[in-house]
Amino acid sequence: MFRKMLISALSRQKNKLVMIAFTVALGVSLATAMLNVMFDVGDKVNQELKTYGANLNVLPKGASLLNELYNLEEGNQQSEVSQKYLREDELAKIKMIFWAYNIVDFAPYLQTRAKAGAEEFTIVGTWFDKHLHLPTGDEVQTGMLRLKSWWDIQGQPGNDAIINGAMVGERLAARLNLRPGDSLLVDSGSGAVELQVRAVFHSGGGEDSQIFVPLALVQDITGLKGLVQRVEVSALTTPENELARRAAADPNSLSRAEWDAWYCTAYISAIAYQIEEAMPDARVKAVLQVADSEGAILQKTQLLMLLLTFLTLLCSALAISNLVTANVMERTTEIGLMKALGAGSLSITLLVLSEIMITAIIGSVLGYLTGLGFAQIIGRTVFGSAIAIKGLVIPLIIILVMVITILGSLPAMRYLLSLKPTEVLRGG
């Protein structure tokens, strides 16, 4: 009997129930899109921010970060610290840590001073676009051109195979009157070297007064075969929290459970720790300005997604409340007659709720499928790539649909329970 009454009610109220289904579908579609984007936005935002530079510096143990970055100990008065280097053949280990797939790019650097006439400048050796074969069998393409993808390069980018090919910073190129295709004879202190200017670049930083050449050339000039001074690493990271900050200060202060949680999360401190594990002679420093900016932007973006989801579902609940209440009010006589014939308030409430839940399920299925399409549109428009479909969204949507449907139906159920058959039928 209950099933027959339910089918009859659904067929008689189909126009109104279609409106409820449409309301649910609209709310679910937007919630689905926002939740999928929110769960995938971490990688997308991090990937976007990776185009603006490295967030980790790998240095020899005991080396001064400022000295390595800004070459404060050059010339004839180099200290013992500045004589320490990293081995080039160990750099592949950076891509062999637990969070190897979060290492987007990395590039080593070795620099020396040189002159051209009266002009003195820094020559930096690096990997421009290096193809690495890892011991794991994987292959990796990395280098400075990928790490500094925002540089404006006029001419042909540097090539590791062209040993004397050079990229010249625009300020230095202006002082030396250089253009792509020109030759430049430089004195490195150990002999003259002729460079072919392949490109002039604009970085917006101190690099605009430097010359970049293949790493092997500077190693030959300096006699430091197979050695580098530092490595810049760009890694996808999770925003730091209290656990990550405690671990960064002292990993030994963590309990075993805390240590496992920290180590198995892509915090920048955890990635730095793992690189130091793989390279015992190195120390790794986070570029805090970059890391903090990534975390702040990511948290604000995810908060925005959550707020949009909440507001969307709130509007859906209000719309459902109005539609269900109007539906129940139009059926006042029918409900009063059912009560007069002996139907209990619980039975009638279950009947109405069943109608609404069936309608909500149909609407939520359509809304979920539509929301997946919205998520891809957002991904392609904002990030230029597809949004990964997250399985976790499905149970969340089911819970949210049940919550907003029940909450939206509460005013109508309250009105339904207050109906008295005698008053309704007399008024009818």
Coordinates of C-alpha atoms in Angstrom, one line a residue:
M1 CA 0.0 0.0 0.0
F2 CA 2.8 2.4 0.9
R3 CA 4.5 1.8 -2.4
K4 CA 1.3 2.4 -4.4
M5 CA 0.7 5.6 -2.5
L6 CA 4.3 6.7 -3.1
I7 CA 4.1 6.0 -6.9
S8 CA 0.7 7.7 -7.1
A9 CA 2.0 10.8 -5.2
L10 CA 5.1 11.0 -7.5
S11 CA 3.0 10.8 -10.7
R12 CA 0.5 13.4 -9.4
Q13 CA 3.2 15.8 -8.1
K14 CA 5.7 15.4 -10.9
N15 CA 5.8 19.1 -12.0
K16 CA 6.5 20.3 -8.5
L17 CA 9.0 17.4 -7.9
V18 CA 10.8 18.3 -11.1
M19 CA 11.4 21.8 -9.7
I20 CA 12.8 20.2 -6.5
A21 CA 15.0 17.9 -8.5
F22 CA 16.3 20.8 -10.6
T23 CA 17.1 22.8 -7.4
V24 CA 19.0 19.8 -6.0
A25 CA 20.8 19.2 -9.3
L26 CA 21.9 22.9 -9.5
G27 CA 23.3 22.8 -5.9
V28 CA 25.0 19.4 -6.3
S29 CA 26.5 20.4 -9.6
L30 CA 28.2 23.5 -8.2
A31 CA 29.2 21.6 -5.0
T32 CA 30.7 18.8 -7.1
A33 CA 32.7 21.2 -9.2
M34 CA 33.9 23.2 -6.2
L35 CA 34.9 20.1 -4.2
N36 CA 36.7 18.4 -7.1
V37 CA 38.6 21.6 -7.8
M38 CA 39.3 22.1 -4.1
F39 CA 40.9 18.7 -3.7
D40 CA 42.9 19.0 -6.9
V41 CA 43.7 22.7 -6.6
G42 CA 46.7 22.1 -4.4
D43 CA 48.7 20.5 -7.2
K44 CA 47.4 23.0 -9.7
V45 CA 48.3 26.1 -7.6
N46 CA 51.7 24.6 -6.7
Q47 CA 52.3 23.8 -10.3
E48 CA 51.5 27.4 -11.3
L49 CA 53.7 28.8 -8.6
K50 CA 56.6 26.5 -9.6
T51 CA 57.0 28.7 -12.7
Y52 CA 58.3 31.5 -10.5
G53 CA 61.3 29.7 -9.1
A54 CA 62.8 27.2 -6.8
N55 CA 61.7 26.7 -3.2
L56 CA 64.7 24.6 -2.0
N57 CA 68.4 25.2 -2.1
V58 CA 70.8 22.3 -1.8
L59 CA 74.3 23.3 -0.6
P60 CA 77.4 21.5 0.6
K61 CA 77.4 20.9 4.4
G62 CA 78.9 23.8 6.3
A63 CA 78.6 26.2 3.4
S64 CA 77.2 29.7 4.0
L65 CA 73.9 30.2 2.2
L66 CA 74.6 33.9 1.5
N67 CA 78.0 33.2 0.3
E68 CA 76.9 30.5 -2.1
L69 CA 74.0 32.5 -3.4
Y70 CA 75.7 35.9 -3.7
N71 CA 79.3 34.8 -4.2
L72 CA 80.6 36.8 -1.2
E73 CA 83.8 34.8 -0.9
E74 CA 85.4 35.0 -4.3
G75 CA 88.9 35.7 -5.6
N76 CA 92.1 34.8 -3.7
Q77 CA 90.7 34.9 -0.2
Q78 CA 88.3 31.9 -0.4
S79 CA 87.8 30.2 2.9
E80 CA 87.8 26.6 3.6
V81 CA 83.9 26.6 3.6
S82 CA 83.8 28.0 0.1
Q83 CA 86.0 25.2 -1.2
K84 CA 83.3 22.6 -0.4
Y85 CA 81.3 21.2 -3.3
L86 CA 78.6 18.7 -4.3
R87 CA 79.3 15.9 -6.6
E88 CA 77.4 16.1 -9.9
D89 CA 76.9 12.4 -10.2
E90 CA 75.0 12.4 -6.9
L91 CA 72.3 14.9 -8.1
A92 CA 70.1 12.2 -9.5
K93 CA 69.4 11.1 -5.9
I94 CA 67.2 14.2 -5.6
K95 CA 64.7 12.3 -7.8
M96 CA 65.0 9.1 -5.8
I97 CA 63.5 10.2 -2.5
F98 CA 60.1 9.2 -1.1
W99 CA 58.5 12.3 -2.6
A100 CA 60.4 12.0 -5.9
Y101 CA 57.3 12.8 -8.0
N102 CA 56.9 16.1 -6.2
I103 CA 60.3 17.2 -7.4
V104 CA 59.3 19.2 -10.5
D105 CA 62.7 20.5 -11.7
F106 CA 66.2 21.0 -10.4
A107 CA 69.4 22.6 -11.7
P108 CA 73.0 22.7 -10.4
Y109 CA 75.3 25.8 -10.6
L110 CA 79.0 26.3 -10.6
Q111 CA 80.3 29.9 -11.1
T112 CA 83.5 31.7 -11.6
R113 CA 84.7 35.3 -12.3
A114 CA 85.9 36.4 -15.7
K115 CA 86.7 39.5 -17.7
A116 CA 86.1 40.9 -21.2
G117 CA 88.2 44.0 -21.6
A118 CA 87.7 46.2 -18.5
E119 CA 84.3 44.5 -17.7
E120 CA 84.3 41.9 -14.9
F121 CA 81.4 39.6 -14.4
T122 CA 80.3 36.2 -13.2
I123 CA 80.0 33.1 -15.5
V124 CA 77.6 30.5 -14.3
G125 CA 77.7 26.9 -15.4
T126 CA 74.4 25.0 -15.3
W127 CA 72.3 22.3 -16.9
F128 CA 70.1 24.1 -19.5
D129 CA 67.9 21.1 -20.4
K130 CA 69.4 17.9 -19.0
H131 CA 68.2 14.3 -19.8
L132 CA 69.0 12.0 -16.8
H133 CA 68.8 8.2 -16.6
L134 CA 68.1 7.3 -13.0
P135 CA 69.3 4.1 -11.4
T136 CA 65.7 3.2 -10.9
G137 CA 65.3 2.9 -14.7
D138 CA 63.3 6.2 -14.9
E139 CA 64.3 9.0 -17.2
V140 CA 64.0 12.7 -16.2
Q141 CA 64.2 15.9 -18.2
T142 CA 65.3 18.9 -16.0
G143 CA 67.4 22.0 -16.0
M144 CA 67.5 25.7 -15.6
L145 CA 65.4 26.5 -18.6
R146 CA 62.5 24.6 -17.0
L147 CA 63.2 26.0 -13.6
K148 CA 63.3 29.6 -14.9
S149 CA 60.5 29.4 -17.4
W150 CA 59.4 33.0 -16.8
W151 CA 62.7 34.4 -18.2
D152 CA 62.3 36.4 -21.4
I153 CA 64.8 34.9 -23.8
Q154 CA 65.7 36.6 -27.1
G155 CA 67.5 34.2 -29.4
Q156 CA 68.3 30.5 -29.1
P157 CA 68.1 29.1 -25.5
G158 CA 71.3 27.5 -24.1
N159 CA 72.1 23.9 -25.1
D160 CA 74.2 21.6 -23.0
A161 CA 75.7 20.0 -26.1
I162 CA 77.1 23.3 -27.4
I163 CA 79.9 23.7 -24.9
N164 CA 80.8 27.3 -25.7
G165 CA 77.2 28.5 -26.2
A166 CA 76.2 31.3 -23.8
M167 CA 73.1 33.1 -22.6
V168 CA 74.0 36.7 -21.6
G169 CA 71.9 38.8 -19.2
E170 CA 70.5 41.9 -20.8
R171 CA 72.3 44.4 -18.5
L172 CA 75.7 42.8 -19.2
A173 CA 74.8 42.5 -22.9
A174 CA 74.1 46.2 -23.0
R175 CA 77.4 47.1 -21.4
L176 CA 79.3 44.8 -23.8
N177 CA 77.1 45.7 -26.8
L178 CA 76.3 42.0 -27.4
R179 CA 73.5 40.5 -29.5
P180 CA 72.5 36.9 -30.3
G181 CA 75.0 35.5 -32.8
D182 CA 78.0 37.6 -31.5
S183 CA 81.2 36.1 -30.2
L184 CA 82.8 37.1 -26.9
L185 CA 86.4 36.4 -25.8
V186 CA 86.6 36.2 -22.0
D187 CA 89.6 35.8 -19.7
S188 CA 88.8 33.4 -16.9
G189 CA 92.2 33.6 -15.2
S190 CA 93.2 30.2 -16.5
G191 CA 93.1 31.1 -20.1
A192 CA 91.0 32.8 -22.8
V193 CA 87.7 31.2 -23.8
E194 CA 85.6 32.3 -26.8
L195 CA 81.9 32.2 -26.2
Q196 CA 79.1 32.2 -28.8
V197 CA 76.2 34.4 -27.7
R198 CA 73.1 32.3 -28.4
A199 CA 70.7 34.4 -26.5
V200 CA 70.2 37.6 -24.4
F201 CA 67.7 37.1 -21.5
H202 CA 65.8 39.2 -19.0
S203 CA 65.2 37.7 -15.6
G204 CA 64.4 40.8 -13.5
G205 CA 67.1 39.9 -11.0
G206 CA 70.9 39.8 -10.5
E207 CA 71.2 37.2 -13.3
D208 CA 70.8 40.0 -15.8
S209 CA 74.5 40.9 -15.2
Q210 CA 75.7 37.3 -15.6
I211 CA 76.5 34.8 -18.4
F212 CA 75.2 31.3 -18.3
V213 CA 77.0 28.5 -20.1
P214 CA 76.9 24.7 -19.9
L215 CA 78.1 23.3 -16.6
A216 CA 81.0 21.3 -18.2
L217 CA 82.6 24.5 -19.5
V218 CA 82.9 26.1 -16.1
Q219 CA 84.1 22.8 -14.6
D220 CA 86.9 22.8 -17.2
I221 CA 87.8 26.4 -16.6
T222 CA 87.9 26.0 -12.8
G223 CA 89.4 22.5 -12.8
L224 CA 86.4 21.3 -10.7
K225 CA 85.5 18.3 -12.9
G226 CA 82.3 16.7 -11.7
L227 CA 81.6 19.2 -9.0
V228 CA 78.9 21.9 -8.4
Q229 CA 78.4 24.6 -5.8
R230 CA 74.7 24.5 -5.2
V231 CA 71.4 23.1 -6.6
E232 CA 68.1 24.8 -6.9
V233 CA 65.1 22.5 -6.5
S234 CA 61.4 23.2 -7.3
A235 CA 59.1 20.9 -5.4
L236 CA 55.3 20.6 -5.1
T237 CA 54.6 21.0 -1.4
T238 CA 51.8 20.9 1.2
P239 CA 51.3 24.0 3.3
E240 CA 53.2 24.0 6.6
N241 CA 51.3 23.5 9.8
E242 CA 52.3 23.2 13.5
L243 CA 53.5 19.6 13.0
A244 CA 55.7 20.6 10.1
R245 CA 57.1 23.6 12.0
R246 CA 58.0 21.4 14.9
A247 CA 59.7 18.9 12.7
A248 CA 61.6 21.6 10.9
A249 CA 63.0 22.8 14.2
D250 CA 63.8 19.3 15.5
P251 CA 62.6 16.1 13.9
N252 CA 63.7 14.1 17.0
S253 CA 61.1 16.0 19.1
L254 CA 58.3 14.1 17.3
S255 CA 56.6 11.0 18.5
R256 CA 56.8 8.0 16.2
A257 CA 53.2 8.6 15.0
E258 CA 53.9 12.3 14.4
W259 CA 57.2 11.5 12.7
D260 CA 55.4 9.0 10.3
A261 CA 52.7 11.6 9.5
W262 CA 55.2 14.3 8.8
Y263 CA 57.6 12.1 6.8
C264 CA 54.7 10.8 4.6
T265 CA 53.3 14.3 3.9
A266 CA 54.8 16.5 1.2
Y267 CA 55.8 19.3 3.6
I268 CA 58.8 21.3 2.4
S269 CA 60.7 20.4 5.6
A270 CA 60.0 16.7 5.0
I271 CA 61.2 16.9 1.4
A272 CA 64.3 18.8 2.5
Y273 CA 65.0 16.2 5.2
Q274 CA 64.7 13.3 2.6
I275 CA 67.1 15.0 0.2
E276 CA 69.6 15.3 3.1
E277 CA 69.1 11.6 3.8
A278 CA 69.8 10.7 0.1
M279 CA 72.8 13.1 0.0
P280 CA 74.6 13.0 3.4
D281 CA 77.2 15.6 2.3
A282 CA 74.5 18.2 1.5
R283 CA 72.2 20.5 3.5
V284 CA 68.9 21.7 2.2
K285 CA 67.4 25.1 2.9
A286 CA 63.9 26.1 2.1
V287 CA 63.3 29.4 0.4
L288 CA 60.8 30.5 3.1
Q289 CA 59.3 33.4 1.1
V290 CA 58.3 31.1 -1.7
A291 CA 57.1 28.3 0.6
D292 CA 55.1 30.6 2.8
S293 CA 53.5 32.3 -0.3
E294 CA 52.5 28.9 -1.7
G295 CA 50.9 27.9 1.5
A296 CA 49.0 31.2 2.0
I297 CA 47.7 31.2 -1.6
L298 CA 46.7 27.6 -1.4
Q299 CA 44.8 28.0 1.9
K300 CA 43.0 31.0 0.7
T301 CA 42.0 29.3 -2.6
Q302 CA 40.7 26.2 -0.7
L303 CA 38.8 28.4 1.8
L304 CA 37.2 30.3 -1.1
M305 CA 36.1 26.9 -2.6
L306 CA 34.6 25.8 0.7
L307 CA 32.7 29.1 1.2
L308 CA 31.3 28.8 -2.3
T309 CA 30.2 25.2 -1.7
F310 CA 28.6 26.2 1.7
L311 CA 26.8 29.2 0.2
T312 CA 25.6 27.1 -2.8
L313 CA 24.2 24.3 -0.5
L314 CA 22.6 26.9 1.8
C315 CA 20.8 28.5 -1.1
S316 CA 19.7 25.0 -2.2
A317 CA 18.4 24.2 1.2
L318 CA 16.3 27.4 1.3
A319 CA 14.9 26.7 -2.1
I320 CA 14.0 23.2 -1.2
S321 CA 12.4 24.4 2.0
N322 CA 10.2 26.8 0.0
L323 CA 9.3 24.2 -2.6
V324 CA 8.5 21.4 -0.2
T325 CA 6.5 23.7 2.1
A326 CA 4.4 24.9 -0.8
N327 CA 3.9 21.4 -2.0
V328 CA 2.7 20.3 1.5
M329 CA 0.4 23.3 1.8
E330 CA -1.3 22.5 -1.5
R331 CA -1.9 18.9 -0.3
T332 CA -3.4 20.0 3.0
T333 CA -6.8 18.4 2.2
E334 CA -5.2 15.2 1.0
I335 CA -3.1 15.0 4.2
G336 CA -6.1 15.8 6.4
L337 CA -8.1 13.1 4.8
M338 CA -5.3 10.5 5.3
K339 CA -5.1 11.4 9.0
A340 CA -8.9 11.2 9.3
L341 CA -8.8 7.7 7.8
G342 CA -6.3 6.6 10.4
A343 CA -2.9 7.3 8.9
G344 CA -0.4 8.3 11.6
S345 CA 1.8 11.4 11.4
L346 CA 4.9 9.2 11.2
S347 CA 3.5 7.3 8.1
I348 CA 2.6 10.5 6.4
T349 CA 5.9 12.1 7.2
L350 CA 7.7 9.1 5.8
L351 CA 5.6 9.2 2.7
V352 CA 6.4 12.9 2.0
L353 CA 10.1 12.4 2.9
S354 CA 10.3 9.4 0.6
E355 CA 9.0 11.5 -2.3
I356 CA 11.5 14.3 -1.6
M357 CA 14.4 11.9 -1.1
I358 CA 13.7 10.0 -4.4
T359 CA 13.5 13.3 -6.2
A360 CA 16.7 14.5 -4.5
I361 CA 18.5 11.3 -5.5
I362 CA 17.5 11.8 -9.2
G363 CA 18.5 15.4 -9.0
S364 CA 21.8 14.7 -7.3
V365 CA 22.8 12.1 -9.9
L366 CA 22.2 14.6 -12.7
G367 CA 23.9 17.3 -10.7
Y368 CA 27.0 15.2 -10.0
L369 CA 27.5 14.4 -13.7
T370 CA 26.9 18.1 -14.6
G371 CA 29.3 19.1 -11.8
L372 CA 32.1 17.0 -13.3
G373 CA 31.7 18.9 -16.5
F374 CA 31.8 22.2 -14.7
A375 CA 35.0 21.1 -12.9
Q376 CA 36.7 20.4 -16.2
I377 CA 35.6 23.8 -17.6
I378 CA 37.2 25.5 -14.5
G379 CA 40.3 23.4 -14.8
R380 CA 40.8 24.1 -18.5
T381 CA 39.9 27.8 -18.1
V382 CA 41.9 28.6 -15.0
F383 CA 44.8 26.1 -14.9
G384 CA 44.9 25.0 -18.5
S385 CA 44.6 21.3 -17.5
A386 CA 42.0 18.8 -16.5
I387 CA 40.7 18.4 -13.0
A388 CA 41.2 14.9 -11.5
I389 CA 38.0 13.3 -10.5
K390 CA 38.2 12.5 -6.8
G391 CA 36.3 9.5 -5.4
L392 CA 36.0 11.1 -2.0
V393 CA 33.6 13.6 -3.5
I394 CA 30.9 11.0 -4.0
P395 CA 30.3 10.1 -0.3
L396 CA 30.6 13.8 0.6
I397 CA 27.9 14.6 -2.0
I398 CA 25.6 11.8 -0.7
I399 CA 25.9 13.1 2.9
L400 CA 25.4 16.8 1.8
V401 CA 22.3 15.9 -0.3
M402 CA 20.8 14.1 2.7
V403 CA 21.6 16.9 5.0
I404 CA 20.2 19.8 2.8
T405 CA 17.1 17.7 1.8
I406 CA 16.2 16.9 5.4
L407 CA 17.0 20.4 6.6
G408 CA 15.1 21.9 3.7
S409 CA 12.1 19.7 4.5
L410 CA 12.0 20.4 8.3
P411 CA 9.6 23.5 8.0
A412 CA 7.3 21.5 5.8
M413 CA 7.3 18.5 8.2
R414 CA 6.6 20.8 11.1
Y415 CA 3.6 22.2 9.3
L416 CA 2.5 18.7 8.3
L417 CA 2.6 17.5 11.9
S418 CA 0.5 20.5 13.1
L419 CA -2.3 19.8 10.8
K420 CA -5.6 18.6 12.4
P421 CA -8.0 16.6 10.3
T422 CA -11.2 18.2 11.6
E423 CA -10.0 21.8 10.9
V424 CA -8.6 20.9 7.5
L425 CA -11.7 19.0 6.3
R426 CA -14.1 21.5 7.8
G427 CA -12.2 24.3 6.0
G428 CA -12.2 22.2 2.8

